[in-house]
PDB file of C-alpha atoms in Angstrom:
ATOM      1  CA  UNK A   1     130.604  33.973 -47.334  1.00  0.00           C
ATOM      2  CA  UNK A   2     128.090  35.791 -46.109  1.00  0.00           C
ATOM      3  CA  UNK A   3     125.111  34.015 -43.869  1.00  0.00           C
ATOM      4  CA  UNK A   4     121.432  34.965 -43.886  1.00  0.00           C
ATOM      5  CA  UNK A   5     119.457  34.287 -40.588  1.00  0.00           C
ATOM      6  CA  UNK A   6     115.618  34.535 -41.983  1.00  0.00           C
ATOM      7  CA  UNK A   7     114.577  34.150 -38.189  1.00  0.00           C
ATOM      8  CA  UNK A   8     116.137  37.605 -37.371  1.00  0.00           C
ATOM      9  CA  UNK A   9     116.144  39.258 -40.871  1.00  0.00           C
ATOM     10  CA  UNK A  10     119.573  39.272 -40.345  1.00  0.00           C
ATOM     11  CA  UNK A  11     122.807  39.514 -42.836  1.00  0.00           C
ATOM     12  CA  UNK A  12     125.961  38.477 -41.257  1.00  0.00           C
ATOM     13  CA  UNK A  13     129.214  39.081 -42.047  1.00  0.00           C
ATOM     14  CA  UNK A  14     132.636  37.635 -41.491  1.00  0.00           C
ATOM     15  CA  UNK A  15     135.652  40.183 -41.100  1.00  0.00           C
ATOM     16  CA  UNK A  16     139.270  39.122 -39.871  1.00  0.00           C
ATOM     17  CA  UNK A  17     141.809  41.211 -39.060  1.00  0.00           C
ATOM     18  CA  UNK A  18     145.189  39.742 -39.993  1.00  0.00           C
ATOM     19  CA  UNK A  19     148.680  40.712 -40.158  1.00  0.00           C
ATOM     20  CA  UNK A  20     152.344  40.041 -38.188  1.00  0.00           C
ATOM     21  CA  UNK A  21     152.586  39.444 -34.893  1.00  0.00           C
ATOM     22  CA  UNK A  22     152.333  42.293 -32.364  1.00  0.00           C
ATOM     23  CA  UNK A  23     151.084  44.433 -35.061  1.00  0.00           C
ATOM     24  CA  UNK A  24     148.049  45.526 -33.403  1.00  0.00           C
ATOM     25  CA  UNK A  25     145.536  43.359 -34.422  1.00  0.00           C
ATOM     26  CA  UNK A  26     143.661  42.587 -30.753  1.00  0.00           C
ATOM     27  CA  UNK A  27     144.260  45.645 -29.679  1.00  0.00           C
ATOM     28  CA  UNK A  28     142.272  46.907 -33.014  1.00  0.00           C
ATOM     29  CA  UNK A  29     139.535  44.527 -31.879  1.00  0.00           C
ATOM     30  CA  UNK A  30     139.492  45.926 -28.540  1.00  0.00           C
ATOM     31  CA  UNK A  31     139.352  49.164 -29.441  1.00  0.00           C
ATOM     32  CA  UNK A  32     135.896  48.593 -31.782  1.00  0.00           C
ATOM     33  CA  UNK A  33     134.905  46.932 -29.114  1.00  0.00           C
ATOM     34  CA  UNK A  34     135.236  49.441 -26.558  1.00  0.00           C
ATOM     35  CA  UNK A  35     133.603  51.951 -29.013  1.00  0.00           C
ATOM     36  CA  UNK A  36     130.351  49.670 -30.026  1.00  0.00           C
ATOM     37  CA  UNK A  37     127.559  50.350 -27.362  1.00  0.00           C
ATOM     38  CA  UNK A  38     125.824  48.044 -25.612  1.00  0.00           C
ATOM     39  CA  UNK A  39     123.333  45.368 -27.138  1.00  0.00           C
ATOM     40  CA  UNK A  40     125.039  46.144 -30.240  1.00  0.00           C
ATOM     41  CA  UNK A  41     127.728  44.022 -28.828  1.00  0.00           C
ATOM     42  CA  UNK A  42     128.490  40.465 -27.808  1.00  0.00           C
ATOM     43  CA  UNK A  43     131.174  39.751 -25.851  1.00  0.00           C
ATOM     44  CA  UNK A  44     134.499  39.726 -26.209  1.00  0.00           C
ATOM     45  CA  UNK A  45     136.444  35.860 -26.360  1.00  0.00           C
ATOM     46  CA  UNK A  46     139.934  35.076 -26.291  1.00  0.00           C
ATOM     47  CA  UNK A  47     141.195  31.813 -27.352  1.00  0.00           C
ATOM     48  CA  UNK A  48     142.836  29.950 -24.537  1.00  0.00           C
ATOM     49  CA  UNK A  49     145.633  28.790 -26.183  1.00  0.00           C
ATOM     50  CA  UNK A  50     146.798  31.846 -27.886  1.00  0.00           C
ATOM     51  CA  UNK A  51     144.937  35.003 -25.675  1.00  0.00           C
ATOM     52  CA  UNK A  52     146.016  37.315 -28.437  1.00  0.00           C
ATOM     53  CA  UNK A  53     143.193  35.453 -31.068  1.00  0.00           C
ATOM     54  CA  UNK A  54     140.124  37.462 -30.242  1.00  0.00           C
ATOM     55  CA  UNK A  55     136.689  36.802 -31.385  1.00  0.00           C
ATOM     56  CA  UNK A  56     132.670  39.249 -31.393  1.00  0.00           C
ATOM     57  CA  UNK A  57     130.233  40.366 -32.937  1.00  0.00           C
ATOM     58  CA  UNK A  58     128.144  42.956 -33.168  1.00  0.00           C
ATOM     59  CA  UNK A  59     125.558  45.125 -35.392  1.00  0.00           C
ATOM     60  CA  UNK A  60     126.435  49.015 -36.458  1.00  0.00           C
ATOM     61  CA  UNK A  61     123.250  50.629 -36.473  1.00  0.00           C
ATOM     62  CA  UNK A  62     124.773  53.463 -38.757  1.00  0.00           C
ATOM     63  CA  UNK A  63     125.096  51.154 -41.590  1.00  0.00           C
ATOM     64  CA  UNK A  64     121.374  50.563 -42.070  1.00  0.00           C
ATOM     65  CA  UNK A  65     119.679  47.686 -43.739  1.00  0.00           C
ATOM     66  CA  UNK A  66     120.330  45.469 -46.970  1.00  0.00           C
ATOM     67  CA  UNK A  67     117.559  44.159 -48.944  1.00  0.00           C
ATOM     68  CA  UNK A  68     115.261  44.741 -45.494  1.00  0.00           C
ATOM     69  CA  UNK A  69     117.445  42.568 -43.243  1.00  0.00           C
ATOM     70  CA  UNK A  70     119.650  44.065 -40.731  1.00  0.00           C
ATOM     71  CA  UNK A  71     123.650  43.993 -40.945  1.00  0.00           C
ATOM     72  CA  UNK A  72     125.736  42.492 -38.265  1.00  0.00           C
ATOM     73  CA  UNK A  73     129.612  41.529 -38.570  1.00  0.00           C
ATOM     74  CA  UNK A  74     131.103  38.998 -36.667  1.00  0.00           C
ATOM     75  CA  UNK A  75     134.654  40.121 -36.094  1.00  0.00           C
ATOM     76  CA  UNK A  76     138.222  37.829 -35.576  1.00  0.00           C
ATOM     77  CA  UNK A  77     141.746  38.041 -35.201  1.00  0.00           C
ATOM     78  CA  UNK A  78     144.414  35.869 -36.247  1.00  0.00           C
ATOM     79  CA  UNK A  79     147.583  34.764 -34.715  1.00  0.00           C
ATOM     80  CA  UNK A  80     150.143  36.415 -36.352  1.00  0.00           C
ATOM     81  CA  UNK A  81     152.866  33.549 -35.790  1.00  0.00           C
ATOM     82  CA  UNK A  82     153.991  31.421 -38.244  1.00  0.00           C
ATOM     83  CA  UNK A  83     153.435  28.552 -36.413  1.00  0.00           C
ATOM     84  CA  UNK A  84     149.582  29.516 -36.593  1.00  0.00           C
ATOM     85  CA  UNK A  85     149.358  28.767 -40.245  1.00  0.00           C
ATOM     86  CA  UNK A  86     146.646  26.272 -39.530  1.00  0.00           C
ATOM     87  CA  UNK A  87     144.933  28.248 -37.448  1.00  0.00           C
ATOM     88  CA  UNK A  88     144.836  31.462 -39.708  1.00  0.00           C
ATOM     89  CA  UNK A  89     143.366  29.386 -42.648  1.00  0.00           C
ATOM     90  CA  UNK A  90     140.884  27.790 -40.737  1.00  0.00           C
ATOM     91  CA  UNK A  91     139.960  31.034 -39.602  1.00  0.00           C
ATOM     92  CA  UNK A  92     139.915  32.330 -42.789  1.00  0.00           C
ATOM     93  CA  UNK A  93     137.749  29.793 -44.573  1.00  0.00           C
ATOM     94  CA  UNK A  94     134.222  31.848 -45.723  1.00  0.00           C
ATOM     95  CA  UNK A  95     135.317  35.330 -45.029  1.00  0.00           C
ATOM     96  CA  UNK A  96     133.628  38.292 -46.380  1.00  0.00           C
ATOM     97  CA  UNK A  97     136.105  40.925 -46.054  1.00  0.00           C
ATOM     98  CA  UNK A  98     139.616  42.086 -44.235  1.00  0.00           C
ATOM     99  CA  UNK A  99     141.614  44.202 -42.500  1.00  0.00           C
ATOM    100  CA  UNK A 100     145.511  43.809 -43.126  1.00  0.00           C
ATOM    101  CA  UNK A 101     147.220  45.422 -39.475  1.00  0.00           C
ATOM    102  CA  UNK A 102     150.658  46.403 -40.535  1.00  0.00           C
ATOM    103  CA  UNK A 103     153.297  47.266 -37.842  1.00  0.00           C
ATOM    104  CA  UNK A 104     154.380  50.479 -38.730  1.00  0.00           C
ATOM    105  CA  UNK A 105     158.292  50.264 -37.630  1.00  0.00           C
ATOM    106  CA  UNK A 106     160.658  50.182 -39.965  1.00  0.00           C
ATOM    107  CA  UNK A 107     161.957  47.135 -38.687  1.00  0.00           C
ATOM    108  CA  UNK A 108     158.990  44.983 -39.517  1.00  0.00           C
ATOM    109  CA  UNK A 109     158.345  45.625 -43.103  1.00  0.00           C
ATOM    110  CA  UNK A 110     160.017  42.444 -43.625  1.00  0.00           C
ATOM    111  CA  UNK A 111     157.522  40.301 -41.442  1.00  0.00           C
ATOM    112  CA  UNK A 112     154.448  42.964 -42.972  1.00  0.00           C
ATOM    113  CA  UNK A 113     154.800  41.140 -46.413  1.00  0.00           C
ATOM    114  CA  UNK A 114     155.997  38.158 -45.340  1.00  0.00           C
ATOM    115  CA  UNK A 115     152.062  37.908 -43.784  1.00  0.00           C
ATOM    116  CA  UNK A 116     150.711  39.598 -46.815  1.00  0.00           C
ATOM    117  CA  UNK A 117     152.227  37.247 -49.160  1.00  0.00           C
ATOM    118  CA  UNK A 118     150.768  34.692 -46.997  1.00  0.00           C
ATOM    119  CA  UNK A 119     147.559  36.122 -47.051  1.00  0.00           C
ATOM    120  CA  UNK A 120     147.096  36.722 -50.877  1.00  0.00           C
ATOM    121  CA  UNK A 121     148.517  32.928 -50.641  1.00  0.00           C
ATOM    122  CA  UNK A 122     145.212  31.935 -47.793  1.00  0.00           C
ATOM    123  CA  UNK A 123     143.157  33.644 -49.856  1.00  0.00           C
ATOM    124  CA  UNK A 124     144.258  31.663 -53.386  1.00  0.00           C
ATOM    125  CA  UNK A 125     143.442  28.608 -51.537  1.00  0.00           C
ATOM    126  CA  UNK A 126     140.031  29.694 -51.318  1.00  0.00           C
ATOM    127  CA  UNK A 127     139.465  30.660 -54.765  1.00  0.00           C
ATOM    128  CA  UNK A 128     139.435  34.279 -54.152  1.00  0.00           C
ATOM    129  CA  UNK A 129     141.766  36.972 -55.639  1.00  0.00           C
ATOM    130  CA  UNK A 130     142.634  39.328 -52.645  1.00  0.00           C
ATOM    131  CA  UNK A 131     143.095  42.687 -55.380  1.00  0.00           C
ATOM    132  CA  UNK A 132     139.148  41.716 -56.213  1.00  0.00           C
ATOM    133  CA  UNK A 133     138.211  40.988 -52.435  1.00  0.00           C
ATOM    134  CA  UNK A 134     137.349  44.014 -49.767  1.00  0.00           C
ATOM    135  CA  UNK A 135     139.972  44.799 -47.878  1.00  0.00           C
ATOM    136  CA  UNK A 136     141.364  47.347 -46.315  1.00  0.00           C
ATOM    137  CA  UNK A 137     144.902  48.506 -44.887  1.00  0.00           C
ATOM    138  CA  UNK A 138     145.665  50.145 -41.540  1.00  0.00           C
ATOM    139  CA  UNK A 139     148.867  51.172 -40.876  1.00  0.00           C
ATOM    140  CA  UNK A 140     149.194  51.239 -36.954  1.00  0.00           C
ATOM    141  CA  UNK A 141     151.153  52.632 -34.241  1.00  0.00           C
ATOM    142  CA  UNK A 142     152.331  55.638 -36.151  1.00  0.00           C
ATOM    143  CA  UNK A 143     152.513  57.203 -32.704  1.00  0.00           C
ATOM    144  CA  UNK A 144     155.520  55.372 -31.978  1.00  0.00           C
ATOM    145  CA  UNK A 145     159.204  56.604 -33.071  1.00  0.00           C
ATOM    146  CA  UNK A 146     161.006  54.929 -35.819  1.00  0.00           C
ATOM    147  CA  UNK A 147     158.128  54.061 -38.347  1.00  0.00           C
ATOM    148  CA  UNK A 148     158.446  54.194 -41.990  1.00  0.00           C
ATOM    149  CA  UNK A 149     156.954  57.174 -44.527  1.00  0.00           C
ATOM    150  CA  UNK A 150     153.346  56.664 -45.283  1.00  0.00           C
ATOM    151  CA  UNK A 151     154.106  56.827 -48.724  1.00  0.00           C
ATOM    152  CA  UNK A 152     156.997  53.979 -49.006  1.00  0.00           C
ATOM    153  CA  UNK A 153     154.464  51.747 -46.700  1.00  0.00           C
ATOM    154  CA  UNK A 154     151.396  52.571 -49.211  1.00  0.00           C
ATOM    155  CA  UNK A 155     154.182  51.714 -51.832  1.00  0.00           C
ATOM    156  CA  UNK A 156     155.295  48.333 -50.131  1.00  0.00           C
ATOM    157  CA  UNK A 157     151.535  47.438 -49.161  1.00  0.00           C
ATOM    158  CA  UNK A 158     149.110  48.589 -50.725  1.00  0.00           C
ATOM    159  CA  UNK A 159     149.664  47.707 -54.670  1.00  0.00           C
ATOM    160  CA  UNK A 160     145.758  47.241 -54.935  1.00  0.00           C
ATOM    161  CA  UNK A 161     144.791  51.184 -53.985  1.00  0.00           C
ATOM    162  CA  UNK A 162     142.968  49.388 -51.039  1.00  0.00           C
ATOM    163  CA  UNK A 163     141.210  51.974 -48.607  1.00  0.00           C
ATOM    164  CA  UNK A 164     144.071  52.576 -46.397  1.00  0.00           C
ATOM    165  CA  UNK A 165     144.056  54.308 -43.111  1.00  0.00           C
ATOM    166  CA  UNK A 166     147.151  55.636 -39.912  1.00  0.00           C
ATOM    167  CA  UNK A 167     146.066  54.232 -36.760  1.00  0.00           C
ATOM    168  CA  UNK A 168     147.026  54.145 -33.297  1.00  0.00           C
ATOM    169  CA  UNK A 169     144.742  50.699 -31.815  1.00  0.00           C
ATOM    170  CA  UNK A 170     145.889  51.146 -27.950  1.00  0.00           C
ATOM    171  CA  UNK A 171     144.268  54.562 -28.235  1.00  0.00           C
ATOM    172  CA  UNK A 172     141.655  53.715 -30.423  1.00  0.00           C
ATOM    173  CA  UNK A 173     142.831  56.128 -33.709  1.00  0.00           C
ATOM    174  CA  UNK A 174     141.327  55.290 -36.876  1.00  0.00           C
ATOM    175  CA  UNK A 175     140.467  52.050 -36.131  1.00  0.00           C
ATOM    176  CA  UNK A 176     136.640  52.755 -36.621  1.00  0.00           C
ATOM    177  CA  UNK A 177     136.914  54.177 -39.668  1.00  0.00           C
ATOM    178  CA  UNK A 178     139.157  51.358 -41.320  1.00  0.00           C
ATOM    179  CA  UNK A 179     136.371  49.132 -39.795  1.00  0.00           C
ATOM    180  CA  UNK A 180     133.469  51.374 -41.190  1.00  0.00           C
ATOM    181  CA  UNK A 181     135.454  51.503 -45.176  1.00  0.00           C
ATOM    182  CA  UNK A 182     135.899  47.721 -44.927  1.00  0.00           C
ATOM    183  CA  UNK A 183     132.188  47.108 -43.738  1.00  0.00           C
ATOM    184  CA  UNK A 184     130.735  49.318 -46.683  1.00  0.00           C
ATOM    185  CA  UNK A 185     132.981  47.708 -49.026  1.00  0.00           C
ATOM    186  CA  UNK A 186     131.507  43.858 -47.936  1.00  0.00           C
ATOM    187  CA  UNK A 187     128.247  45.373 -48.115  1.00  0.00           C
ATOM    188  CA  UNK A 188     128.708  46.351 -51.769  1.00  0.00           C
ATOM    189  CA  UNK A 189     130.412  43.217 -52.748  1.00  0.00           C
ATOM    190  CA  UNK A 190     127.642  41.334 -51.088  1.00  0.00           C
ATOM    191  CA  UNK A 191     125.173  43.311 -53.079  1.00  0.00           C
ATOM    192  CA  UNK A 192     127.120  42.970 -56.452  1.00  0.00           C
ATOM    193  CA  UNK A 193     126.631  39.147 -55.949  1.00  0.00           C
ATOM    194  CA  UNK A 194     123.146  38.545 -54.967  1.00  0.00           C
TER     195      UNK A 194
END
């Protein structure tokens, strides 16, 4: 849910990345991360017990104002594990939008809805209905060999018509623009509401 910080005329907005392990989630966050210039950036923190769980924040100038207060997104990962359940729905608790990371191999479409399922599921608990909540859907490390057709992933992942986007997060493809669909999308939900 989004926060309002009169003091700074500021809007902020909570976006997690989620999906399997090793799917590319942190090194989706890095990438933004390496992209977003300067003060428009906080720094980067790992957790220490799990130094794939990433955590900043930062303001896109491009997307302009809302209402007269400034936007800025404060950006997580979550552990992809199983045995992170806890973790992922604590995390998840007053979010404003997300990004589903899906590994792109063939061989992980199993664990790819296994951690949508349990996101719609994270989601329920909340109250919210993820096919009426922004979100959007990369499908990463299409540079690598064996990954499945676009189309049968879009089939097996996307049943909502979500924004969906082929990236490549340790080079930094298409990562900003699944970030930059996903931010406009929170930003018209946001305005829908208040």
């Amino acid at each position: 849910m989004a926060f309002i910080n009169e003091k700074n005329q500021e809007i902020n907005f909570k976006v997690v990345y989620v999906g399997p392990a090793l799917s590319g989630k942190t090194s989706s966050l890095e990438a933004l991360h390496k992209r977003t210039r300067g003060k428009s950036k906080s720094k980067m923190l790992k957790q220490e017990s799990n130094p794939r769980t990433l955590f900043f924040d930062f303001m896109p100038l491009s997307l302009g104002k809302v209402g007269g207060y400034k936007t800025r997104f404060h950006l997580y990962s979550v552990p992809g594990q199983v045995l992170y359940e806890d973790s992922r729905n604590l995390i998840l608790k007053g979010v404003d939008g997300v990004v589903f990371v899906a590994n792109s191999e063939v061989d992980q479409m199993e664990a790819n809805l296994a951690s949508l399922k349990a996101l719609e599921s994270n989601l329920s608990d909340q109250g919210l209905q993820f096919k009426r909540f922004p979100h959007v859907i990369q499908y990463n490390k299409r540079d690598l060999k064996g990954v499945g057709e676009i189309k049968a992933l879009k089939k097996l992942l996307n049943q909502y018509k979500a924004p969906d986007f082929e990236t490549n997060a340790k080079k930094g493809e298409g990562i900003f623009e699944a970030f930059s669909a996903l931010a406009k999308a929170v930003i018209r939900d946001y305005a829908k509401v208040s």
